[in-house]
Amino acid sequence: MKNALAKSRPGIFFNSGFDPRFDAELCVACETCIDRCPPEALTMGDDDVPVVDFDRCFGCAVCATGCPSEAITMVNKPDFQAPPKNGKELKAAVLAGRT
Ligand code: SF4
Ligand code: SF4
């Protein structure tokens, strides 16, 4: 996992199939989710609601479980691609992430 997170786009080959969605009405801009996100996929947006880099997010839900105002909901990823089934597929995905 440490090696996967070091890639520029870990979310494309290491993914749960879920995306976080942020409720702007509930978010209090505390940045807890940004601090907790393992692959550093979150930044604060201009409207004080976190923005997701989906090339980095792998759908772990750590952000959602730590949100003090329950502003984050995990939803099915609409364009989910199943993770690599073996080393060959993983290598191809890693190489694709370098482009
Ligand atoms: S943890 Fe929740 S309230 Fe805090 S910035 Fe993230 S979404 Fe907003
Ligand atoms: S689900 Fe949340 S904590 Fe996990 S990688 Fe995505 S943005 Fe980061």
Short mmCIF file of C-alpha atoms and ligand atoms in Angstrom, two decimals:
data_model
loop_
_atom_site.label_atom_id
_atom_site.label_comp_id
_atom_site.label_asym_id
_atom_site.label_seq_id
_atom_site.Cartn_x
_atom_site.Cartn_y
_atom_site.Cartn_z
CA MET A 1 0.00 0.00 0.00
CA LYS A 2 2.84 2.40 0.81
CA ASN A 3 4.23 1.95 -2.71
CA ALA A 4 0.79 2.40 -4.25
CA LEU A 5 0.24 5.68 -2.39
CA ALA A 6 3.59 6.96 -3.62
CA LYS A 7 2.36 6.88 -7.23
CA SER A 8 0.93 10.00 -8.80
CA ARG A 9 -2.46 8.36 -9.47
CA PRO A 10 -3.06 5.59 -6.90
CA GLY A 11 -6.84 5.83 -7.27
CA ILE A 12 -6.79 4.36 -10.77
CA PHE A 13 -5.49 0.95 -9.75
CA PHE A 14 -6.21 0.73 -6.04
CA ASN A 15 -9.86 1.49 -5.38
CA SER A 16 -12.80 0.32 -3.25
CA GLY A 17 -15.39 1.32 -5.84
CA PHE A 18 -16.79 4.13 -3.68
CA ASP A 19 -16.43 7.92 -3.93
CA PRO A 20 -16.89 10.51 -1.16
CA ARG A 21 -19.57 13.16 -1.63
CA PHE A 22 -19.51 16.36 0.46
CA ASP A 23 -22.61 18.16 1.74
CA ALA A 24 -21.82 21.88 1.63
CA GLU A 25 -24.65 22.63 4.07
CA LEU A 26 -23.19 20.36 6.77
CA CYS A 27 -19.46 20.98 6.20
CA VAL A 28 -17.88 23.35 8.74
CA ALA A 29 -14.51 23.54 6.92
CA CYS A 30 -12.59 22.01 9.84
CA GLU A 31 -10.17 20.24 7.42
CA THR A 32 -10.15 17.04 9.50
CA CYS A 33 -10.84 15.00 6.36
CA ILE A 34 -7.94 16.69 4.55
CA ASP A 35 -5.57 15.85 7.39
CA ARG A 36 -6.78 12.23 7.62
CA CYS A 37 -6.81 11.30 3.92
CA PRO A 38 -4.02 8.70 3.41
CA PRO A 39 -3.19 9.52 -0.24
CA GLU A 40 -3.60 13.31 0.23
CA ALA A 41 -6.47 13.41 -2.24
CA LEU A 42 -8.30 16.34 -0.62
CA THR A 43 -7.77 20.09 -0.78
CA MET A 44 -10.00 22.89 0.47
CA GLY A 45 -12.05 24.48 -2.27
CA ASP A 46 -12.76 28.16 -2.76
CA ASP A 47 -16.24 27.64 -1.28
CA ASP A 48 -14.80 26.10 1.94
CA VAL A 49 -15.85 22.58 0.97
CA PRO A 50 -13.16 19.95 0.30
CA VAL A 51 -12.42 19.00 -3.30
CA VAL A 52 -11.42 15.44 -4.28
CA ASP A 53 -8.61 14.50 -6.64
CA PHE A 54 -10.11 11.29 -7.99
CA ASP A 55 -6.77 10.22 -9.47
CA ARG A 56 -5.54 9.92 -5.87
CA CYS A 57 -8.71 8.96 -3.92
CA PHE A 58 -9.11 5.20 -3.55
CA GLY A 59 -12.40 5.25 -1.64
CA CYS A 60 -11.20 4.18 1.81
CA ALA A 61 -13.83 6.28 3.67
CA VAL A 62 -11.33 7.48 6.29
CA CYS A 63 -12.54 11.01 5.54
CA ALA A 64 -16.18 10.07 6.12
CA THR A 65 -15.56 8.25 9.39
CA GLY A 66 -13.69 11.22 10.84
CA CYS A 67 -16.00 14.03 9.81
CA PRO A 68 -17.46 15.66 12.95
CA SER A 69 -20.56 16.93 11.14
CA GLU A 70 -21.34 13.83 9.03
CA ALA A 71 -20.96 15.89 5.86
CA ILE A 72 -19.40 13.07 3.84
CA THR A 73 -21.31 10.19 2.24
CA MET A 74 -19.68 7.33 0.36
CA VAL A 75 -21.45 6.49 -2.91
CA ASN A 76 -20.87 3.90 -5.62
CA LYS A 77 -18.20 5.04 -8.06
CA PRO A 78 -20.04 5.49 -11.40
CA ASP A 79 -17.13 4.50 -13.63
CA PHE A 80 -15.55 1.94 -11.30
CA GLN A 81 -12.91 -0.30 -12.82
CA ALA A 82 -12.21 -3.49 -10.90
CA PRO A 83 -8.73 -3.62 -9.34
CA PRO A 84 -5.98 -5.71 -10.96
CA LYS A 85 -6.46 -9.45 -10.50
CA ASN A 86 -2.79 -10.40 -10.64
CA GLY A 87 0.73 -9.07 -10.81
CA LYS A 88 0.66 -8.66 -14.58
CA GLU A 89 -2.46 -6.49 -14.47
CA LEU A 90 -1.07 -4.52 -11.53
CA LYS A 91 2.18 -3.82 -13.38
CA ALA A 92 0.24 -2.60 -16.43
CA ALA A 93 -1.84 -0.30 -14.21
CA VAL A 94 1.23 1.08 -12.47
CA LEU A 95 2.92 1.77 -15.80
CA ALA A 96 -0.24 3.46 -17.09
CA GLY A 97 -0.18 5.68 -14.00
CA ARG A 98 3.25 6.97 -14.92
CA THR A 99 2.07 8.46 -18.23
S1 SF4 B 1 -14.18 16.76 8.08
FE1 SF4 B 1 -16.31 17.19 7.47
S2 SF4 B 1 -16.75 19.23 8.30
FE2 SF4 B 1 -14.51 18.98 8.31
S3 SF4 B 1 -13.84 19.87 6.31
FE3 SF4 B 1 -14.13 17.67 5.99
S4 SF4 B 1 -16.27 17.50 5.22
FE4 SF4 B 1 -16.06 19.52 6.17
S1 SF4 B 2 -12.21 8.11 0.56
FE1 SF4 B 2 -11.66 10.03 1.57
S2 SF4 B 2 -9.91 9.55 2.90
FE2 SF4 B 2 -10.11 7.86 1.45
S3 SF4 B 2 -8.76 8.38 -0.25
FE3 SF4 B 2 -10.78 9.20 -0.79
S4 SF4 B 2 -10.81 11.31 -0.08
FE4 SF4 B 2 -9.07 10.27 0.94
#
